[in-house]
Amino acid sequence: MSIIEMKEVSRSYSAGDNEILALDGANLVLEQGDFIVILGPSGAGKSTMLNLFGGLDSPTSGKIIVDGTDISTLDSDQLAEYRASKVGFIFQFYNLIPTLTIYENVALVKDICKDHLDANEVLRQVGLEGHGNKFPSQLSGGEQQRASIARALAKSPQIILCDEPTGALDSDTGVMILRILQNMTREHGKTVIIVTHNQNIARMADVVVRVKNGHIQSCERRGNPLSVDEVDW
Ligand SMILES: Nc1ncnc2c1ncn2[C@@H]1O[C@H](COP(=O)(O)OP(=O)(O)O)[C@@H](O)[C@H]1O
Ligand SMILES: [Mg+2]
């Protein structure tokens, strides 16, 4: 079943007299339950694409159909509801609120999402039981990223969007994060979409999408995706 479909999607930005076409007539179909890796050089349009999938931004033209709904037609309230229930976000620099404890950062979700999961339960899932009373600054980078995954999972979203989720982490810690994310597809049927320029992560992918200059260059299903422990990091 297709979960995300882009039809002739463009997103342009004006910069002074120039117009930057971050995405230029992109077409793509992604399937539910896949571990999807988006590869491409810096400036290719990867984050733009992820932000569009997440309802953080809207296309200049074209349609983005998520689970049967064209989200490019939603008004701001409907988009807020979409972001609160359908998608979880994981960013390179975690984006935790520094003045709230880890438990509070995750439990905040209950204010925006009616079908939220219990904060302690998702903290346990990412191996952070016992850390709920700490503040983000008291955790390592890998622990903070696990907390941000817990926060994303607490919404029980169908789709998890990750922009360079291991970009700030050492290799071993990155592998731990990728294990949790791959498990979300294999054990929980989530769709996980990871933007990266780490080619190794693509070896774990069910589907690899290559982006360059605002164009989708290819979208290929891999025959034999490796589990995280099979990749030679
Ligand atoms: N808010 C913005 N305003 C102006 N230009 C932007 C904005 N966001 C992205 N761009 C430009 O769009 C292009 C694609 O950016 P981005 O999607 O962030 O690339 P990537 O994530 O692949 O590195 C780049 O040229 C970038 O400078
Ligand atoms: Mg980017």
Short mmCIF file of C-alpha atoms and ligand atoms in Angstrom, two decimals:
data_model
loop_
_atom_site.label_atom_id
_atom_site.label_comp_id
_atom_site.label_asym_id
_atom_site.label_seq_id
_atom_site.Cartn_x
_atom_site.Cartn_y
_atom_site.Cartn_z
CA MET A 1 0.00 0.00 0.00
CA SER A 2 1.37 3.41 -0.86
CA ILE A 3 1.78 5.67 2.16
CA ILE A 4 3.33 8.78 0.56
CA GLU A 5 2.98 9.90 -3.02
CA MET A 6 4.43 13.06 -4.55
CA LYS A 7 2.97 14.19 -7.86
CA GLU A 8 4.87 16.89 -9.77
CA VAL A 9 5.95 18.53 -6.51
CA SER A 10 7.94 21.75 -6.70
CA ARG A 11 9.11 24.01 -3.90
CA SER A 12 10.83 27.25 -4.74
CA TYR A 13 12.33 29.88 -2.46
CA SER A 14 13.11 33.41 -3.43
CA ALA A 15 16.52 34.67 -2.41
CA GLY A 16 16.83 38.33 -3.43
CA ASP A 17 16.34 38.45 -7.18
CA ASN A 18 16.97 34.74 -7.51
CA GLU A 19 14.55 31.90 -7.34
CA ILE A 20 15.89 28.67 -5.87
CA LEU A 21 14.09 25.53 -6.97
CA ALA A 22 14.68 23.24 -4.00
CA LEU A 23 12.39 20.61 -5.56
CA ASP A 24 11.59 20.61 -9.24
CA GLY A 25 8.63 18.52 -10.37
CA ALA A 26 9.39 15.55 -8.13
CA ASN A 27 7.41 12.32 -8.47
CA LEU A 28 7.74 9.51 -5.96
CA VAL A 29 5.73 6.66 -4.42
CA LEU A 30 6.71 5.20 -1.04
CA GLU A 31 5.18 2.12 0.55
CA GLN A 32 3.91 1.58 4.08
CA GLY A 33 6.23 -0.34 6.41
CA ASP A 34 9.46 0.29 4.50
CA PHE A 35 12.80 1.50 5.81
CA ILE A 36 13.51 4.23 3.27
CA VAL A 37 16.83 6.03 2.88
CA ILE A 38 17.06 9.33 0.99
CA LEU A 39 20.58 10.02 -0.26
CA GLY A 40 22.00 13.05 -2.00
CA PRO A 41 24.61 15.79 -1.76
CA SER A 42 24.20 18.88 0.37
CA GLY A 43 21.63 21.27 -1.11
CA ALA A 44 19.95 18.52 -3.16
CA GLY A 45 16.52 19.13 -1.64
CA LYS A 46 16.44 16.26 0.89
CA SER A 47 15.36 18.30 3.93
CA THR A 48 12.87 20.20 1.80
CA MET A 49 11.28 16.89 0.83
CA LEU A 50 11.19 15.61 4.41
CA ASN A 51 9.66 18.88 5.65
CA LEU A 52 6.96 18.61 3.00
CA PHE A 53 6.18 15.01 4.05
CA GLY A 54 5.94 16.20 7.64
CA GLY A 55 3.60 19.11 6.97
CA LEU A 56 6.26 21.56 8.20
CA ASP A 57 6.21 23.22 4.79
CA SER A 58 3.89 23.29 1.78
CA PRO A 59 4.74 22.80 -1.89
CA THR A 60 4.68 25.69 -4.35
CA SER A 61 2.88 23.33 -6.72
CA GLY A 62 1.97 19.66 -6.96
CA LYS A 63 0.28 17.14 -4.70
CA ILE A 64 1.53 15.24 -1.68
CA ILE A 65 -0.80 12.39 -0.87
CA VAL A 66 -0.26 10.76 2.51
CA ASP A 67 -2.38 7.74 3.34
CA GLY A 68 -5.01 8.88 0.84
CA THR A 69 -5.16 12.58 1.82
CA ASP A 70 -3.63 15.37 -0.26
CA ILE A 71 -1.90 17.27 2.54
CA SER A 72 -1.08 20.19 0.23
CA THR A 73 -4.78 21.15 0.47
CA LEU A 74 -4.99 21.12 4.30
CA ASP A 75 -5.48 24.37 6.21
CA SER A 76 -3.22 25.24 9.13
CA ASP A 77 -5.42 23.58 11.78
CA GLN A 78 -5.68 20.40 9.74
CA LEU A 79 -1.92 20.42 9.17
CA ALA A 80 -1.33 20.83 12.92
CA GLU A 81 -3.55 17.80 13.54
CA TYR A 82 -1.63 15.90 10.82
CA ARG A 83 1.74 16.71 12.42
CA ALA A 84 0.41 15.77 15.85
CA SER A 85 -0.91 12.35 14.92
CA LYS A 86 0.51 11.01 11.69
CA VAL A 87 4.23 11.80 11.70
CA GLY A 88 7.09 11.73 14.19
CA PHE A 89 10.20 13.86 13.69
CA ILE A 90 13.81 13.13 14.55
CA PHE A 91 16.44 15.78 13.82
CA GLN A 92 20.22 15.80 13.83
CA PHE A 93 20.45 17.94 16.98
CA TYR A 94 17.59 16.30 18.94
CA ASN A 95 15.60 19.52 19.57
CA LEU A 96 14.71 18.61 23.15
CA ILE A 97 13.50 21.40 25.43
CA PRO A 98 16.46 22.03 27.77
CA THR A 99 14.41 23.20 30.77
CA LEU A 100 12.17 20.13 30.85
CA THR A 101 13.16 16.69 32.09
CA ILE A 102 13.37 13.81 29.65
CA TYR A 103 10.05 12.47 30.97
CA GLU A 104 8.44 15.91 30.53
CA ASN A 105 9.83 16.30 27.01
CA VAL A 106 8.16 13.03 26.02
CA ALA A 107 4.96 13.48 28.05
CA LEU A 108 4.34 16.90 26.40
CA VAL A 109 2.95 14.99 23.45
CA LYS A 110 -0.24 14.26 25.38
CA ASP A 111 -1.23 17.93 25.00
CA ILE A 112 -1.25 17.74 21.21
CA CYS A 113 -2.11 14.13 20.47
CA LYS A 114 -5.14 12.22 21.71
CA ASP A 115 -3.85 8.72 20.90
CA HIS A 116 -0.51 9.19 22.66
CA LEU A 117 1.40 6.39 24.34
CA ASP A 118 2.58 6.40 27.93
CA ALA A 119 5.85 8.35 28.25
CA ASN A 120 7.48 5.82 30.58
CA GLU A 121 6.60 2.99 28.20
CA VAL A 122 8.28 4.63 25.19
CA LEU A 123 11.30 5.63 27.29
CA ARG A 124 11.61 1.96 28.22
CA GLN A 125 11.39 0.99 24.53
CA VAL A 126 14.44 3.12 23.69
CA GLY A 127 16.39 1.92 26.74
CA LEU A 128 16.04 5.10 28.81
CA GLU A 129 14.15 3.74 31.79
CA GLY A 130 15.49 5.40 34.90
CA HIS A 131 16.60 8.54 33.01
CA GLY A 132 13.23 10.31 33.00
CA ASN A 133 14.12 12.75 35.78
CA LYS A 134 17.29 13.99 34.10
CA PHE A 135 17.56 17.09 31.97
CA PRO A 136 18.80 16.83 28.36
CA SER A 137 22.18 18.37 29.27
CA GLN A 138 22.76 15.50 31.71
CA LEU A 139 22.56 12.91 28.91
CA SER A 140 25.05 11.89 26.23
CA GLY A 141 24.30 12.72 22.58
CA GLY A 142 23.12 9.17 21.90
CA GLU A 143 20.83 9.25 24.94
CA GLN A 144 19.39 12.59 23.87
CA GLN A 145 18.71 11.18 20.42
CA ARG A 146 16.97 8.17 22.01
CA ALA A 147 14.87 10.61 24.04
CA SER A 148 13.90 12.41 20.86
CA ILE A 149 12.95 9.06 19.31
CA ALA A 150 10.82 8.34 22.39
CA ARG A 151 9.12 11.70 21.93
CA ALA A 152 8.41 10.89 18.27
CA LEU A 153 7.11 7.40 19.16
CA ALA A 154 4.86 8.74 21.92
CA LYS A 155 2.53 10.08 19.23
CA SER A 156 2.26 6.53 17.89
CA PRO A 157 2.75 7.89 14.37
CA GLN A 158 2.50 5.78 11.24
CA ILE A 159 5.48 7.59 9.68
CA ILE A 160 8.80 8.51 11.30
CA LEU A 161 10.83 11.21 9.52
CA CYS A 162 14.51 11.47 10.38
CA ASP A 163 16.81 14.21 9.07
CA GLU A 164 20.45 13.12 9.51
CA PRO A 165 19.58 11.32 12.77
CA THR A 166 23.10 9.99 13.30
CA GLY A 167 24.93 13.01 11.89
CA ALA A 168 26.09 14.26 15.29
CA LEU A 169 26.87 10.86 16.81
CA ASP A 170 29.90 8.57 16.82
CA SER A 171 29.58 5.39 14.81
CA ASP A 172 28.69 2.97 17.67
CA THR A 173 26.05 5.32 19.03
CA GLY A 174 24.66 5.87 15.55
CA VAL A 175 24.30 2.11 15.13
CA MET A 176 22.25 1.95 18.33
CA ILE A 177 19.91 4.62 16.96
CA LEU A 178 19.60 2.84 13.61
CA ARG A 179 18.79 -0.44 15.40
CA ILE A 180 15.82 1.22 17.11
CA LEU A 181 14.65 2.78 13.84
CA GLN A 182 14.96 -0.43 11.82
CA ASN A 183 13.11 -2.27 14.57
CA MET A 184 10.25 0.21 14.18
CA THR A 185 9.71 -1.01 10.62
CA ARG A 186 10.37 -4.69 11.18
CA GLU A 187 8.56 -5.16 14.50
CA HIS A 188 6.01 -2.37 14.50
CA GLY A 189 5.17 -1.87 10.80
CA LYS A 190 6.06 1.84 10.85
CA THR A 191 7.33 3.63 7.78
CA VAL A 192 10.76 5.10 8.56
CA ILE A 193 12.30 7.67 6.22
CA ILE A 194 15.91 8.65 6.86
CA VAL A 195 17.73 11.49 5.12
CA THR A 196 21.48 10.96 5.21
CA HIS A 197 24.65 11.18 3.24
CA ASN A 198 26.02 8.05 4.88
CA GLN A 199 26.07 5.42 2.11
CA ASN A 200 26.37 2.63 4.69
CA ILE A 201 22.90 3.35 6.03
CA ALA A 202 21.56 2.71 2.53
CA ARG A 203 22.65 -0.94 2.87
CA MET A 204 19.92 -1.38 5.51
CA ALA A 205 17.26 0.18 3.32
CA ASP A 206 14.28 -1.53 1.72
CA VAL A 207 14.17 1.42 -0.67
CA VAL A 208 16.87 3.93 -1.61
CA VAL A 209 15.87 7.29 -3.10
CA ARG A 210 18.58 9.42 -4.71
CA VAL A 211 18.04 13.16 -4.96
CA LYS A 212 20.12 15.74 -6.82
CA ASN A 213 19.45 19.36 -7.78
CA GLY A 214 15.80 19.11 -6.75
CA HIS A 215 15.19 16.02 -8.86
CA ILE A 216 14.52 12.43 -7.87
CA GLN A 217 17.27 10.61 -9.74
CA SER A 218 16.18 7.12 -8.77
CA CYS A 219 14.01 5.18 -6.37
CA GLU A 220 15.12 1.61 -6.11
CA ARG A 221 13.93 -1.31 -4.02
CA ARG A 222 16.86 -3.31 -2.69
CA GLY A 223 16.81 -7.08 -2.96
CA ASN A 224 18.55 -7.91 0.27
CA PRO A 225 18.42 -5.19 2.91
CA LEU A 226 20.87 -5.89 5.72
CA SER A 227 19.98 -5.75 9.36
CA VAL A 228 21.95 -3.17 11.29
CA ASP A 229 24.28 -5.81 12.76
CA GLU A 230 25.18 -7.18 9.31
CA VAL A 231 26.54 -3.86 8.06
CA ASP A 232 30.27 -3.44 8.40
CA TRP A 233 30.31 -0.01 10.08
N1 LIG B 1 13.98 28.47 3.75
C1 LIG B 1 14.76 28.55 2.67
N2 LIG B 1 14.99 29.73 2.03
C2 LIG B 1 15.78 29.81 0.94
N3 LIG B 1 16.39 28.75 0.38
C3 LIG B 1 16.22 27.55 0.96
C4 LIG B 1 15.41 27.39 2.13
N4 LIG B 1 15.43 26.08 2.48
C5 LIG B 1 16.21 25.46 1.58
N5 LIG B 1 16.68 26.34 0.67
C6 LIG B 1 17.56 26.02 -0.48
O1 LIG B 1 16.98 24.93 -1.19
C7 LIG B 1 17.99 24.01 -1.61
C8 LIG B 1 17.70 22.64 -1.02
O2 LIG B 1 17.88 22.71 0.39
P1 LIG B 1 17.71 21.46 1.38
O3 LIG B 1 16.43 20.79 1.08
O4 LIG B 1 17.92 21.96 2.75
O5 LIG B 1 18.92 20.53 0.90
P2 LIG B 1 19.57 19.25 1.61
O6 LIG B 1 18.78 18.90 2.83
O7 LIG B 1 19.57 18.19 0.56
O8 LIG B 1 20.99 19.65 1.94
C9 LIG B 1 19.31 24.61 -1.20
O9 LIG B 1 19.81 25.34 -2.28
C10 LIG B 1 18.92 25.53 -0.05
O10 LIG B 1 19.84 26.59 0.07
MG MG B 2 19.30 18.84 4.82
#
